[in-house]
Each structure stands twice: as structure tokens, then as C-alpha cells.
Amino acid sequence: MILFILYEFVTDKQKGASGGNISNYLLIEELSKHKEVLVLAPNVPVDLCAELESKGISVISDSHEFRPPFRNLKKRVWFSKAITTYILQNSRIMANLDIIITSNGTCDLTRNFPKKGVRNFIICRAFEDFFDHSSYYPLKEQIRRNIRRFTSAKKISTAYRSADMIITNSAFMQNFINKRYPNSNVKILYPPIDIPLKPFKYLTDHPRIGIINPSDRKGEKMFLSLANSNPNLNFVYFSQYPKNYTTSNISYGGWLSDREELFSKIDILIAPSVWDEPFGRVSVEAVRSGLPVLVSNTGGLPETVDDYFIVKTPSLENWNCKLLELLASPREVKNAWERSATKSASFEQTQHNIVAFEIFT
């Protein structure tokens, strides 16, 4: 049996679901074809529980409103009680359990499990467990992280050092983890991309340049600067809520969980992130939807596209030059897209499933 202990569990059907949420869902669905899978997480939607159970995946979840203050502490108390009540005291689960998979936020919760016969894997797709990494967190999140550093840093470090395997989502993250825990067994499992490869979409005379979830760390300032520098071009942003942009050539595309519909509204995707994106799922999805993509030379983003689509240095001049170069060089753009599409085969769900099978079974 494989037990997933997850801080949260939703799918792309829920508004605001992250790439990690989607990857967890697809991984659990695949592993359930080969082994018995049990998921422990709070507040799993009722319809998702029913869907998983129809596929033979067991779910342990309670509905709780973890209100502030100390929302995260209350959630961890729930985990401790749930692990004791539903897992450790269940003889059938303990007799069949051979792998525990935790993620950011739950990796230190396995200390009461037996040390022999049960392997501990950590899926690390982001920086929540690394308190020395600055990721442009807002002030409220910085305060929360400092509190967690004081209460949990030592336990988290112990969990990483003692893990049988650490699974991450890019070569960038693999190197990042190896530098902090040199003797660890760190494997790459690229996020599964389930979008079929579509033909290249040739640029029109008036292309629409899109960005998803603009924020400080995702390059919102660069997006606005590019729009101001190119009043003849149309810029579109997608987010949960509209923003108060005053630039006339920027429009709001809404929030669309359907990637096909989302990418039909733009002709070029930009990802001008200023932080270390652990992977860059959206850039792969855009390429596989037939779009050229421009990405920052940060984190795992450069692994997702051809070198031609990487903006090497983060200045407005370089971003503007690269964007205009795309508009003026259709043949080079198509060739770069084709190389990016070939690279994207490494991220297809079928390849993900092959690697997942090798790791987990």
C-alpha cells in the first residue's frame, strides 16, 4: 500500500489549483493501477472523494475550517490526530503499508511510523521546506515562514536527511536539494502534461501576448512595462480576479481551468518570472498548445523550452528585443517551437507514468 499524506488535495477543477495539485492527482491516479493507494488530507471535496473511490483509491478526510489565528498549527494538530486514529491504529493499513509519500508541509509527520518495512518518500516541488530561500513572499507569508522555521526547521531537516528518496520536478530542483542534502537519493519525476500536441499556431499581424497569474515574483512589472512599450500590441492576463491595470492595451482573460480555451485566447505566452520557478508547467502546456513561449532564465523554466525562447538577462530592453524578434522572424520561431515540442515529449503523461512506475513499484 502507498499512503499519501498531503497538506491539501484538489484538482484543476477547483479554482486556483496549483501545478503541484494537478501533478499529485495524476500521480495518484496512475499508481492506483499498480498498487493500493490511500490518501490522507483535510477538506477533500466530496465529489473528488467519490471520483477517487470509484477508481479504487481510498480517502481519509474530515471537513474542518482552520480559522486564524494559528490556522496552520490547527491543521497540523488535525494531521497528528488523524494519523494516530485512522492509520497507526488500523491493523490492516499498517500490515499492508510499504511506502509513505509526503510533500511540502507534511514531511516531518512520519516520525511515529515504524522504521522497518516502510519507506519514506518526499515529493518536493517547491521551496516551502527551505527557509533560507527567498522567493518574493509577501510580508504575511514571510512572518508565517519565520514562525514555522522556529518550530519545524530541525524536524524538516531530519526528515529530508532520513528520507529513502526525495522526488522532485526538475534538474534545477534536483541540484538545489543536492546542495543542501549532499548524500540524499534525489530523483526527477517531471510533472505529467496531459495536453495533446497541437500544430504550430502561426503569429498574426496583431498577436495577443498573454501571462498567467501575474504577480511580483511572476514578472508582473515586466508584463506592464512591455505593454506600455508596445501600445500597438494586445496583452492579456489570466488570474482569479481582475486587476486595476490602467494601460489601455491590457485586457482581462478571466480564470480558465480549461487550458485549450485559455490558450485559444492568446498567440504568445510570456513567463517573465523573477523568482526560481521550480519547473514551469504552463510553458510546456503552451508549447503543446501550438504557441511560442518566452521565459526567464531562472529556476526550472529553461528546461521547458528551446534555447531560442529563453530571455537570458532580465532587462526590459532584452525582453522587448526578444518579443519583437519573435514578431519579425516567423521561420526561426517555428523552428524553435518544433525543438521545444520535441523537448516536451519528456513531460508527456505517458513518459511520467513510465518513470513513476520505476520509482514506486
Short mmCIF file of C-alpha atoms in Angstrom, two decimals:
data_model
loop_
_atom_site.label_atom_id
_atom_site.label_comp_id
_atom_site.label_asym_id
_atom_site.label_seq_id
_atom_site.Cartn_x
_atom_site.Cartn_y
_atom_site.Cartn_z
CA MET A 1 0.00 0.00 0.00
CA ILE A 2 1.09 3.57 -0.75
CA LEU A 3 -0.06 6.25 1.69
CA PHE A 4 -0.12 9.88 0.55
CA ILE A 5 -0.11 12.46 3.36
CA LEU A 6 -0.94 15.74 1.64
CA TYR A 7 -1.32 19.25 3.06
CA GLU A 8 -4.17 19.79 0.60
CA PHE A 9 -5.67 17.81 -2.23
CA VAL A 10 -7.69 19.32 -5.06
CA THR A 11 -7.69 19.03 -8.86
CA ASP A 12 -7.66 21.50 -11.72
CA LYS A 13 -11.46 21.53 -11.48
CA GLN A 14 -11.11 23.66 -8.34
CA LYS A 15 -10.36 27.35 -8.80
CA GLY A 16 -6.77 28.23 -8.01
CA ALA A 17 -5.42 24.67 -8.08
CA SER A 18 -1.64 24.67 -8.40
CA GLY A 19 0.54 22.63 -10.71
CA GLY A 20 1.51 20.52 -7.69
CA ASN A 21 -2.16 19.73 -7.01
CA ILE A 22 -2.63 18.59 -10.59
CA SER A 23 0.57 16.52 -10.55
CA ASN A 24 -0.44 14.82 -7.29
CA TYR A 25 -3.83 13.88 -8.71
CA LEU A 26 -2.38 12.39 -11.90
CA LEU A 27 0.33 10.54 -9.96
CA ILE A 28 -2.17 9.03 -7.53
CA GLU A 29 -4.45 8.01 -10.38
CA GLU A 30 -1.57 6.26 -12.17
CA LEU A 31 -0.14 4.48 -9.10
CA SER A 32 -3.57 3.15 -8.18
CA LYS A 33 -3.39 0.98 -11.33
CA HIS A 34 -0.48 -0.94 -9.81
CA LYS A 35 -0.81 -0.72 -6.01
CA GLU A 36 -3.38 0.02 -3.35
CA VAL A 37 -3.40 3.78 -2.67
CA LEU A 38 -4.69 5.65 0.37
CA VAL A 39 -4.87 9.47 0.57
CA LEU A 40 -4.92 11.37 3.87
CA ALA A 41 -5.73 15.07 3.56
CA PRO A 42 -8.15 17.53 5.16
CA ASN A 43 -11.10 19.06 3.34
CA VAL A 44 -11.01 16.92 0.22
CA PRO A 45 -14.10 17.91 -1.81
CA VAL A 46 -16.94 15.40 -1.62
CA ASP A 47 -17.14 14.99 -5.39
CA LEU A 48 -13.38 14.33 -5.58
CA CYS A 49 -13.64 11.68 -2.82
CA ALA A 50 -16.41 9.95 -4.78
CA GLU A 51 -14.38 10.12 -8.00
CA LEU A 52 -11.28 8.64 -6.37
CA GLU A 53 -13.18 5.90 -4.59
CA SER A 54 -14.84 4.93 -7.89
CA LYS A 55 -11.29 4.27 -9.14
CA GLY A 56 -10.40 2.16 -6.10
CA ILE A 57 -8.48 4.93 -4.30
CA SER A 58 -9.30 5.24 -0.58
CA VAL A 59 -9.55 8.70 1.00
CA ILE A 60 -9.42 9.69 4.66
CA SER A 61 -10.60 13.26 5.12
CA ASP A 62 -12.58 15.40 7.52
CA SER A 63 -14.19 18.74 6.82
CA HIS A 64 -12.63 21.42 9.01
CA GLU A 65 -12.48 25.18 8.84
CA PHE A 66 -9.00 26.02 10.12
CA ARG A 67 -9.61 29.60 11.16
CA PRO A 68 -6.92 32.12 12.11
CA PRO A 69 -5.08 32.70 14.25
CA PHE A 70 -2.67 29.73 14.02
CA ARG A 71 -4.51 28.20 11.08
CA ASN A 72 -1.52 26.09 10.04
CA LEU A 73 -0.88 24.86 13.58
CA LYS A 74 -4.51 23.75 13.81
CA LYS A 75 -4.13 21.86 10.56
CA ARG A 76 -1.03 20.08 11.85
CA VAL A 77 -2.89 19.10 15.03
CA TRP A 78 -5.56 17.58 12.78
CA PHE A 79 -2.90 15.61 10.92
CA SER A 80 -1.39 14.25 14.15
CA LYS A 81 -4.77 13.06 15.40
CA ALA A 82 -5.80 11.64 12.03
CA ILE A 83 -2.55 9.70 11.62
CA THR A 84 -2.91 8.16 15.07
CA THR A 85 -6.63 7.43 14.81
CA TYR A 86 -7.03 6.36 11.20
CA ILE A 87 -3.61 4.97 10.26
CA LEU A 88 -1.47 3.81 13.19
CA GLN A 89 -4.39 2.17 14.98
CA ASN A 90 -5.65 0.44 11.83
CA SER A 91 -4.05 -3.00 11.75
CA ARG A 92 -4.98 -3.72 8.12
CA ILE A 93 -3.38 -0.50 6.85
CA MET A 94 -0.25 -0.98 8.93
CA ALA A 95 0.11 -4.60 7.79
CA ASN A 96 -0.04 -3.59 4.10
CA LEU A 97 1.76 -0.25 4.22
CA ASP A 98 5.13 -0.18 2.45
CA ILE A 99 5.53 3.40 1.13
CA ILE A 100 4.61 6.73 2.72
CA ILE A 101 4.66 9.74 0.41
CA THR A 102 4.69 13.19 1.97
CA SER A 103 5.09 16.61 0.41
CA ASN A 104 5.95 20.17 1.38
CA GLY A 105 4.30 20.81 4.73
CA THR A 106 3.88 17.18 5.82
CA CYS A 107 7.32 15.57 5.51
CA ASP A 108 8.01 15.67 9.27
CA LEU A 109 4.75 13.93 10.22
CA THR A 110 6.02 10.37 9.73
CA ARG A 111 8.22 10.09 12.83
CA ASN A 112 5.73 7.80 14.65
CA PHE A 113 5.62 5.24 11.85
CA PRO A 114 7.69 2.04 12.09
CA LYS A 115 11.25 2.47 10.82
CA LYS A 116 11.49 -1.01 9.32
CA GLY A 117 9.47 -2.24 6.39
CA VAL A 118 8.09 1.19 5.49
CA ARG A 119 9.89 3.51 3.09
CA ASN A 120 9.53 7.27 3.33
CA PHE A 121 9.47 9.28 0.11
CA ILE A 122 9.23 13.08 -0.01
CA ILE A 123 7.82 14.85 -3.07
CA CYS A 124 9.40 18.29 -3.13
CA ARG A 125 8.09 20.55 -5.88
CA ALA A 126 8.70 23.95 -4.26
CA PHE A 127 10.62 25.82 -1.56
CA GLU A 128 8.24 25.70 1.42
CA ASP A 129 10.60 23.44 3.37
CA PHE A 130 13.68 25.58 2.64
CA PHE A 131 13.58 28.62 4.87
CA ASP A 132 16.82 30.14 3.58
CA HIS A 133 15.42 30.52 0.07
CA SER A 134 13.93 33.92 -0.78
CA SER A 135 11.00 33.53 -3.17
CA TYR A 136 9.44 37.01 -3.15
CA TYR A 137 6.98 36.03 -0.44
CA PRO A 138 4.57 38.75 0.73
CA LEU A 139 5.08 40.05 4.25
CA LYS A 140 2.31 37.92 5.78
CA GLU A 141 3.83 34.77 4.29
CA GLN A 142 7.32 35.77 5.45
CA ILE A 143 6.04 36.04 9.02
CA ARG A 144 4.36 32.65 8.77
CA ARG A 145 7.55 31.09 7.38
CA ASN A 146 9.64 32.58 10.19
CA ILE A 147 7.30 31.06 12.77
CA ARG A 148 7.48 27.69 11.02
CA ARG A 149 11.26 27.96 10.78
CA PHE A 150 11.43 28.32 14.57
CA THR A 151 9.06 25.40 15.26
CA SER A 152 9.80 22.94 12.46
CA ALA A 153 13.13 23.58 10.70
CA LYS A 154 15.06 20.92 12.64
CA LYS A 155 12.34 18.28 12.20
CA ILE A 156 12.06 19.03 8.48
CA SER A 157 15.83 18.78 8.03
CA THR A 158 15.82 15.42 9.83
CA ALA A 159 13.01 14.18 7.59
CA TYR A 160 14.92 15.11 4.42
CA ARG A 161 18.17 13.56 5.66
CA SER A 162 16.46 10.30 6.63
CA ALA A 163 14.14 10.00 3.58
CA ASP A 164 14.63 6.90 1.46
CA MET A 165 14.05 9.03 -1.61
CA ILE A 166 13.34 12.67 -2.45
CA ILE A 167 11.38 13.14 -5.66
CA THR A 168 11.41 16.50 -7.38
CA ASN A 169 10.19 18.09 -10.59
CA SER A 170 13.25 19.42 -12.45
CA ALA A 171 17.02 19.17 -12.78
CA PHE A 172 17.19 22.64 -11.23
CA MET A 173 15.39 21.43 -8.10
CA GLN A 174 17.48 18.26 -8.00
CA ASN A 175 20.66 20.35 -7.89
CA PHE A 176 19.10 22.70 -5.33
CA ILE A 177 18.25 19.82 -2.97
CA ASN A 178 21.56 18.02 -3.50
CA LYS A 179 23.48 21.11 -2.42
CA ARG A 180 21.59 21.16 0.88
CA TYR A 181 21.50 17.41 1.46
CA PRO A 182 24.54 16.06 -0.44
CA ASN A 183 24.09 12.37 0.36
CA SER A 184 20.38 12.20 -0.45
CA ASN A 185 18.78 10.00 -3.09
CA VAL A 186 17.09 12.65 -5.27
CA LYS A 187 15.14 11.56 -8.36
CA ILE A 188 13.48 13.68 -11.04
CA LEU A 189 9.84 12.99 -11.87
CA TYR A 190 8.74 15.66 -14.31
CA PRO A 191 5.14 16.81 -13.87
CA PRO A 192 2.76 14.89 -16.15
CA ILE A 193 1.46 17.03 -19.00
CA ASP A 194 -1.72 15.55 -20.44
CA ILE A 195 -2.25 18.08 -23.25
CA PRO A 196 -2.04 16.51 -26.73
CA LEU A 197 0.48 18.19 -29.02
CA LYS A 198 -1.27 20.58 -31.40
CA PRO A 199 0.08 22.07 -34.65
CA PHE A 200 2.10 25.28 -34.53
CA LYS A 201 -0.03 28.40 -34.45
CA TYR A 202 1.42 31.00 -36.82
CA LEU A 203 1.52 34.54 -35.48
CA THR A 204 -0.89 37.12 -36.88
CA ASP A 205 -0.14 40.77 -37.61
CA HIS A 206 -1.66 41.70 -34.25
CA PRO A 207 -0.71 38.90 -31.85
CA ARG A 208 -2.07 38.70 -28.33
CA ILE A 209 0.64 38.32 -25.68
CA GLY A 210 -0.53 36.52 -22.55
CA ILE A 211 0.63 35.96 -18.99
CA ILE A 212 -0.90 33.67 -16.35
CA ASN A 213 -1.24 34.72 -12.70
CA PRO A 214 0.75 37.97 -12.89
CA SER A 215 2.36 38.86 -9.56
CA ASP A 216 5.60 40.42 -8.33
CA ARG A 217 7.52 37.17 -8.49
CA LYS A 218 5.98 36.08 -11.79
CA GLY A 219 7.13 39.23 -13.55
CA GLU A 220 4.08 41.47 -13.37
CA LYS A 221 6.26 44.60 -13.64
CA MET A 222 7.86 43.30 -16.84
CA PHE A 223 4.43 42.46 -18.27
CA LEU A 224 3.23 46.01 -17.62
CA SER A 225 6.44 47.54 -18.99
CA LEU A 226 6.18 45.52 -22.19
CA ALA A 227 2.57 46.61 -22.64
CA ASN A 228 3.49 50.26 -22.12
CA SER A 229 6.43 49.96 -24.53
CA ASN A 230 4.28 48.36 -27.25
CA PRO A 231 0.95 50.20 -27.44
CA ASN A 232 0.25 48.63 -30.84
CA LEU A 233 0.23 45.11 -29.36
CA ASN A 234 -2.52 43.45 -27.33
CA PHE A 235 -1.72 41.99 -23.91
CA VAL A 236 -3.96 39.58 -21.98
CA TYR A 237 -3.67 38.34 -18.40
CA PHE A 238 -5.40 35.44 -16.69
CA SER A 239 -5.97 35.43 -12.93
CA GLN A 240 -8.62 34.59 -10.37
CA TYR A 241 -9.68 38.22 -10.13
CA PRO A 242 -9.31 41.25 -12.42
CA LYS A 243 -6.60 43.78 -11.56
CA ASN A 244 -6.70 47.56 -11.70
CA TYR A 245 -4.43 48.00 -14.71
CA THR A 246 -4.84 51.35 -16.44
CA THR A 247 -2.90 50.52 -19.62
CA SER A 248 -5.42 50.53 -22.48
CA ASN A 249 -3.91 47.60 -24.44
CA ILE A 250 -4.19 45.17 -21.50
CA SER A 251 -7.33 43.06 -21.15
CA TYR A 252 -8.51 40.52 -18.57
CA GLY A 253 -8.93 36.97 -19.85
CA GLY A 254 -10.62 35.60 -16.72
CA TRP A 255 -9.65 32.40 -14.95
CA LEU A 256 -9.94 29.28 -17.09
CA SER A 257 -9.19 25.76 -15.90
CA ASP A 258 -9.66 24.55 -19.48
CA ARG A 259 -6.19 25.03 -20.95
CA GLU A 260 -7.41 24.64 -24.54
CA GLU A 261 -9.82 27.51 -24.10
CA LEU A 262 -7.22 29.62 -22.29
CA PHE A 263 -4.51 29.24 -24.93
CA SER A 264 -7.00 29.92 -27.72
CA LYS A 265 -7.23 33.49 -26.41
CA ILE A 266 -3.52 34.30 -26.92
CA ASP A 267 -0.82 33.89 -29.58
CA ILE A 268 2.35 34.17 -27.44
CA LEU A 269 2.82 33.25 -23.80
CA ILE A 270 5.40 35.03 -21.67
CA ALA A 271 6.73 33.85 -18.31
CA PRO A 272 8.98 36.71 -17.10
CA SER A 273 9.39 35.27 -13.60
CA VAL A 274 11.95 36.91 -11.33
CA TRP A 275 12.00 34.04 -8.84
CA ASP A 276 13.25 30.48 -9.29
CA GLU A 277 10.28 28.68 -10.79
CA PRO A 278 10.78 25.06 -9.70
CA PHE A 279 9.61 23.79 -13.09
CA GLY A 280 7.29 25.80 -15.35
CA ARG A 281 4.30 23.64 -16.20
CA VAL A 282 2.45 26.43 -18.01
CA SER A 283 5.24 26.97 -20.55
CA VAL A 284 5.13 23.29 -21.56
CA GLU A 285 1.33 23.41 -21.79
CA ALA A 286 1.55 26.48 -24.04
CA VAL A 287 4.13 24.86 -26.33
CA ARG A 288 1.99 21.74 -26.64
CA SER A 289 -0.94 24.01 -27.49
CA GLY A 290 0.98 25.31 -30.50
CA LEU A 291 2.22 28.60 -29.04
CA PRO A 292 5.68 30.17 -28.93
CA VAL A 293 6.75 30.94 -25.36
CA LEU A 294 9.26 33.39 -23.89
CA VAL A 295 10.64 32.52 -20.44
CA SER A 296 13.08 33.97 -17.94
CA ASN A 297 16.45 32.33 -17.44
CA THR A 298 15.52 31.36 -13.87
CA GLY A 299 14.89 28.12 -11.99
CA GLY A 300 13.47 25.25 -13.99
CA LEU A 301 11.92 27.39 -16.74
CA PRO A 302 14.88 27.00 -19.16
CA GLU A 303 14.38 23.20 -19.05
CA THR A 304 10.93 23.55 -20.61
CA VAL A 305 11.68 25.29 -23.93
CA ASP A 306 14.27 25.65 -26.66
CA ASP A 307 17.18 28.00 -26.00
CA TYR A 308 15.81 30.48 -28.57
CA PHE A 309 12.81 31.16 -26.31
CA ILE A 310 14.91 31.99 -23.21
CA VAL A 311 15.48 35.67 -22.35
CA LYS A 312 18.98 35.46 -20.93
CA THR A 313 19.06 38.64 -18.82
CA PRO A 314 16.06 40.22 -17.05
CA SER A 315 16.02 43.75 -18.52
CA LEU A 316 13.15 45.46 -20.31
CA GLU A 317 15.44 46.07 -23.29
CA ASN A 318 16.22 42.35 -23.65
CA TRP A 319 12.61 41.29 -23.19
CA ASN A 320 11.42 43.88 -25.68
CA CYS A 321 14.07 42.92 -28.25
CA LYS A 322 13.21 39.22 -27.93
CA LEU A 323 9.48 39.87 -28.26
CA LEU A 324 9.96 41.99 -31.38
CA GLU A 325 12.36 39.38 -32.76
CA LEU A 326 9.60 36.78 -32.50
CA LEU A 327 7.26 39.00 -34.47
CA ALA A 328 9.86 39.60 -37.20
CA SER A 329 11.23 36.05 -37.55
CA PRO A 330 8.41 33.57 -38.28
CA ARG A 331 10.69 30.85 -39.63
CA GLU A 332 13.05 30.95 -36.62
CA VAL A 333 10.05 30.97 -34.28
CA LYS A 334 8.54 27.89 -35.92
CA ASN A 335 11.87 26.04 -35.80
CA ALA A 336 12.32 26.92 -32.12
CA TRP A 337 8.77 25.80 -31.40
CA GLU A 338 9.43 22.47 -33.11
CA ARG A 339 12.52 21.92 -30.97
CA SER A 340 10.52 22.88 -27.88
CA ALA A 341 7.75 20.48 -28.89
CA THR A 342 10.31 17.68 -29.24
CA LYS A 343 11.67 18.51 -25.78
CA SER A 344 8.14 18.42 -24.38
CA ALA A 345 7.95 14.68 -25.06
CA SER A 346 9.95 14.26 -21.83
CA PHE A 347 7.00 15.75 -19.95
CA GLU A 348 4.19 13.77 -21.56
CA GLN A 349 1.99 11.86 -19.16
CA THR A 350 2.96 8.51 -20.72
CA GLN A 351 6.65 9.19 -20.01
CA HIS A 352 5.77 10.38 -16.49
CA ASN A 353 3.89 7.14 -15.88
CA ILE A 354 6.87 5.03 -17.00
CA VAL A 355 9.23 6.83 -14.60
CA ALA A 356 6.65 6.76 -11.77
CA PHE A 357 6.25 3.01 -12.19
CA GLU A 358 10.03 2.52 -11.97
CA ILE A 359 10.29 4.67 -8.84
CA PHE A 360 7.29 3.46 -6.87
CA THR A 361 6.88 -0.19 -7.79
#
